[in-house]
CSV table of C-alpha atoms in Angstrom, one decimal:
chain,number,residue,atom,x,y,z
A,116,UNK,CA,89.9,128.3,82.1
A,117,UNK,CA,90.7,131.7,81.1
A,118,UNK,CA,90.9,134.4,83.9
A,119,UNK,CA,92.7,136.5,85.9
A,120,UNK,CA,93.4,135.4,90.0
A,121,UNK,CA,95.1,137.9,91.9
A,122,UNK,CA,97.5,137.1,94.7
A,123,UNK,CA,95.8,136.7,98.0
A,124,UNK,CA,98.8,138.0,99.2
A,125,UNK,CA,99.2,141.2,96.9
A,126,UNK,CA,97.8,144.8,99.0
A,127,UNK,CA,94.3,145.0,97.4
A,128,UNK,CA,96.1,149.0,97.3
A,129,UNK,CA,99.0,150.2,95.8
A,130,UNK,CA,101.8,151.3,97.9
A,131,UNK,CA,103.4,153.6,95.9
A,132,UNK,CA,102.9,155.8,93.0
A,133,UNK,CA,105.8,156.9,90.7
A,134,UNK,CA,105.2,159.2,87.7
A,135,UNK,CA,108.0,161.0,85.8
A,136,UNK,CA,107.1,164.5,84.0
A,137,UNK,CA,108.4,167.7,83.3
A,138,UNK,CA,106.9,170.1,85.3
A,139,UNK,CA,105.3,174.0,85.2
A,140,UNK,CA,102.9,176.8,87.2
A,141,UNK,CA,100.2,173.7,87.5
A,142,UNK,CA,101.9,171.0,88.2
A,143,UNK,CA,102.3,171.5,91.8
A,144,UNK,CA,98.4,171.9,91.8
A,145,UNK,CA,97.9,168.5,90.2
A,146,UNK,CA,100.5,166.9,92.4
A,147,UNK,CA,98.7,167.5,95.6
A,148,UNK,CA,95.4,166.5,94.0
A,149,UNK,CA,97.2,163.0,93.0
A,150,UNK,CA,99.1,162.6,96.5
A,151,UNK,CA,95.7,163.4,98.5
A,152,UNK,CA,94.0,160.6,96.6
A,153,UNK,CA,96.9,158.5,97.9
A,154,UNK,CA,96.9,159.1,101.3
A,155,UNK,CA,93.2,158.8,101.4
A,156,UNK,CA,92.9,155.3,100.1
A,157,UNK,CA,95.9,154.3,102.5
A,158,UNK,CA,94.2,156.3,105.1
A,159,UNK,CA,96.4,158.6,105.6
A,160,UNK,CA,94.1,162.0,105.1
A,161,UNK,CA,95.5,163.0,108.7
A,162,UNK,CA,98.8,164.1,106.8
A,163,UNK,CA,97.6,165.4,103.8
A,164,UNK,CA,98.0,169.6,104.6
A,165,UNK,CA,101.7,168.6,105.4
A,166,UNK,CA,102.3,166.4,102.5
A,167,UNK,CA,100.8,169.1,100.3
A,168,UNK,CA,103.0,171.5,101.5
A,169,UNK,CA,106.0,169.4,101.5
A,170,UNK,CA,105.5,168.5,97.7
A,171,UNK,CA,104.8,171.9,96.6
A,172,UNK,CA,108.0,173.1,97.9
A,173,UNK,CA,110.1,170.5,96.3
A,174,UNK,CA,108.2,171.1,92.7
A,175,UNK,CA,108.8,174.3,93.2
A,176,UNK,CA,112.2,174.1,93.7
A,177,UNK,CA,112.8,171.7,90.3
A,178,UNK,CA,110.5,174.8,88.4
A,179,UNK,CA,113.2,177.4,89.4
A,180,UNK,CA,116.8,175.8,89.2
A,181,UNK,CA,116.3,172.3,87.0
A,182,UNK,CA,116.8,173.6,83.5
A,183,UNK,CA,115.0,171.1,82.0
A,184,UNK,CA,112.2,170.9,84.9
A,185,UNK,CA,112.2,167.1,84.4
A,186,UNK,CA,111.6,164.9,87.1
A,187,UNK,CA,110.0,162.2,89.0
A,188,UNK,CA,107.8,161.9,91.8
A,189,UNK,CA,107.9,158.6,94.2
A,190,UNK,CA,105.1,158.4,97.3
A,191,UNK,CA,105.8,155.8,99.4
A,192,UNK,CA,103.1,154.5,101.8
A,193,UNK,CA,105.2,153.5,104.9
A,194,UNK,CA,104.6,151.5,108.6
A,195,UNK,CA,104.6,155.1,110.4
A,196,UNK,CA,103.4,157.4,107.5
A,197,UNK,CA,104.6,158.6,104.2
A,198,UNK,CA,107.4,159.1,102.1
A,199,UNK,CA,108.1,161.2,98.8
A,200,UNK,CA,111.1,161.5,97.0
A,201,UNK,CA,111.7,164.2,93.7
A,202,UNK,CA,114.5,163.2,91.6
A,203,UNK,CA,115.6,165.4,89.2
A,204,UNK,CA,119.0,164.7,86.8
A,205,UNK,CA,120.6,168.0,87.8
A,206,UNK,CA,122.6,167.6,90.8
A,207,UNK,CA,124.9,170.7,90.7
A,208,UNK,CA,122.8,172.2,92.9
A,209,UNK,CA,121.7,170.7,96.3
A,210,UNK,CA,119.3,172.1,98.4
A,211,UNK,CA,120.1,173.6,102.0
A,212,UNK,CA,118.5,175.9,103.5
A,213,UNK,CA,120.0,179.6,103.9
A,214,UNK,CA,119.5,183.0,106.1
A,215,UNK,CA,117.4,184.5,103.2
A,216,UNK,CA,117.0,188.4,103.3
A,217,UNK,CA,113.5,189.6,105.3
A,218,UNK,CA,112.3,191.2,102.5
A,219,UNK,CA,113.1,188.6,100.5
A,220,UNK,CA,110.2,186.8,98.1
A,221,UNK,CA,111.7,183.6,98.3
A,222,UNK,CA,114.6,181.5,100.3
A,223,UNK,CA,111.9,179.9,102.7
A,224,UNK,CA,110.8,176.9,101.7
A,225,UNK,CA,113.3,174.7,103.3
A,226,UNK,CA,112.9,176.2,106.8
A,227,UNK,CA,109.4,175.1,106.3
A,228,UNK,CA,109.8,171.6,105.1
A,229,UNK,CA,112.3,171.4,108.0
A,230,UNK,CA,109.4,172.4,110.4
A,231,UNK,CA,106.8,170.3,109.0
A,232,UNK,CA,108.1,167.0,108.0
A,233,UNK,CA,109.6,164.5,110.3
A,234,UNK,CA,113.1,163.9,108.1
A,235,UNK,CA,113.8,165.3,104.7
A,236,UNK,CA,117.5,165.0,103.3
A,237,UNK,CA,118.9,164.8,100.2
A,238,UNK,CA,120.9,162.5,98.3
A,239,UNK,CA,123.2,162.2,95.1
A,240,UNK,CA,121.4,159.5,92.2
A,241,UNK,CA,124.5,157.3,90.5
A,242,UNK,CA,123.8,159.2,87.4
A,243,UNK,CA,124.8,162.8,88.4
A,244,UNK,CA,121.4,164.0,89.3
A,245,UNK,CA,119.9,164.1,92.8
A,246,UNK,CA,117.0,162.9,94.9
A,247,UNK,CA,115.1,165.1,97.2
A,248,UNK,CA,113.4,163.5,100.0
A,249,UNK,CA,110.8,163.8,103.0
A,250,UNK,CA,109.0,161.6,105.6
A,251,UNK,CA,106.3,161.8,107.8
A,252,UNK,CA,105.2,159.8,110.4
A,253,UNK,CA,101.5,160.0,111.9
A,254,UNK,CA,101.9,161.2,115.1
A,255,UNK,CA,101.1,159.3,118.3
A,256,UNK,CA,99.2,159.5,120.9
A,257,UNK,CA,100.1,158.7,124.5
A,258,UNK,CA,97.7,157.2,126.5
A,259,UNK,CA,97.2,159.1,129.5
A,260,UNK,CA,98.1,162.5,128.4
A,261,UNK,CA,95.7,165.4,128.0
A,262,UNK,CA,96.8,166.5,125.2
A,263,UNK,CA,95.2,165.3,121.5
């Protein structure tokens, strides 16, 4: 009998979706298209606008100061929510957030992924480079409370 029989105990969804790329102006675009699709099929679509936002600031970021623009993109479906991670090989520069300038066109994006994910940090990758991360949880609702 040839045939394929899946695992009854393999997630009829993926959990994850890693893709590697260099990236440009578009890419951010087709990033959030892909990670939308994700959260939808794990039914995530509540956290969508903030997972957007989150990714688009951390492709941006590899776009101005990788040289090479070469990374890769991990979303993780997780218990409480989502995670994605962008590791890039260029670890001379780490990202924190600073006072920018007001008039300033840039120097923001950090404060925002600050405000909007639940825990974003980043960490060294054993060969040089560094890996870029956020989480967010779906947020819970207490029983009892007015507020929704």
């Amino acid at each position: 009998m040839n045939g394929y029989f899946p695992s009854i105990y393999a997630s009829p969804i993926p959990t994850q979706h890693r893709m590697t790329l260099t990236v440009g102006e578009h890419s951010a675009r087709h990033i959030r298209r892909i990670a939308r699709l994700h959260l939808e099929n794990w039914e995530l679509q509540h956290l969508t606008d903030t997972v957007e936002l989150a990714l688009t600031e951390l492709i941006a970021n590899v776009i101005r100061h990788v040289p090479d623009s070469r990374c890769t993109l991990l979303l993780l479906k997780q218990r409480t929510g989502v995670r994605a991670e962008v590791t890039d090989a260029y670890g001379q520069l780490l990202p924190t957030p600073t006072k920018s300038d007001p008039e300033s066109e840039g120097g923001r994006g950090l404060f925002l992924l600050d405000a909007f994910v639940d825990k974003w940090g980043v960490s060294p990758t054993a060969g040089g480079g560094k890996t870029v991360w956020f989480e967010r949880a779906t947020p819970t609702i207490h029983q009892g409370s007015n507020l929704k």
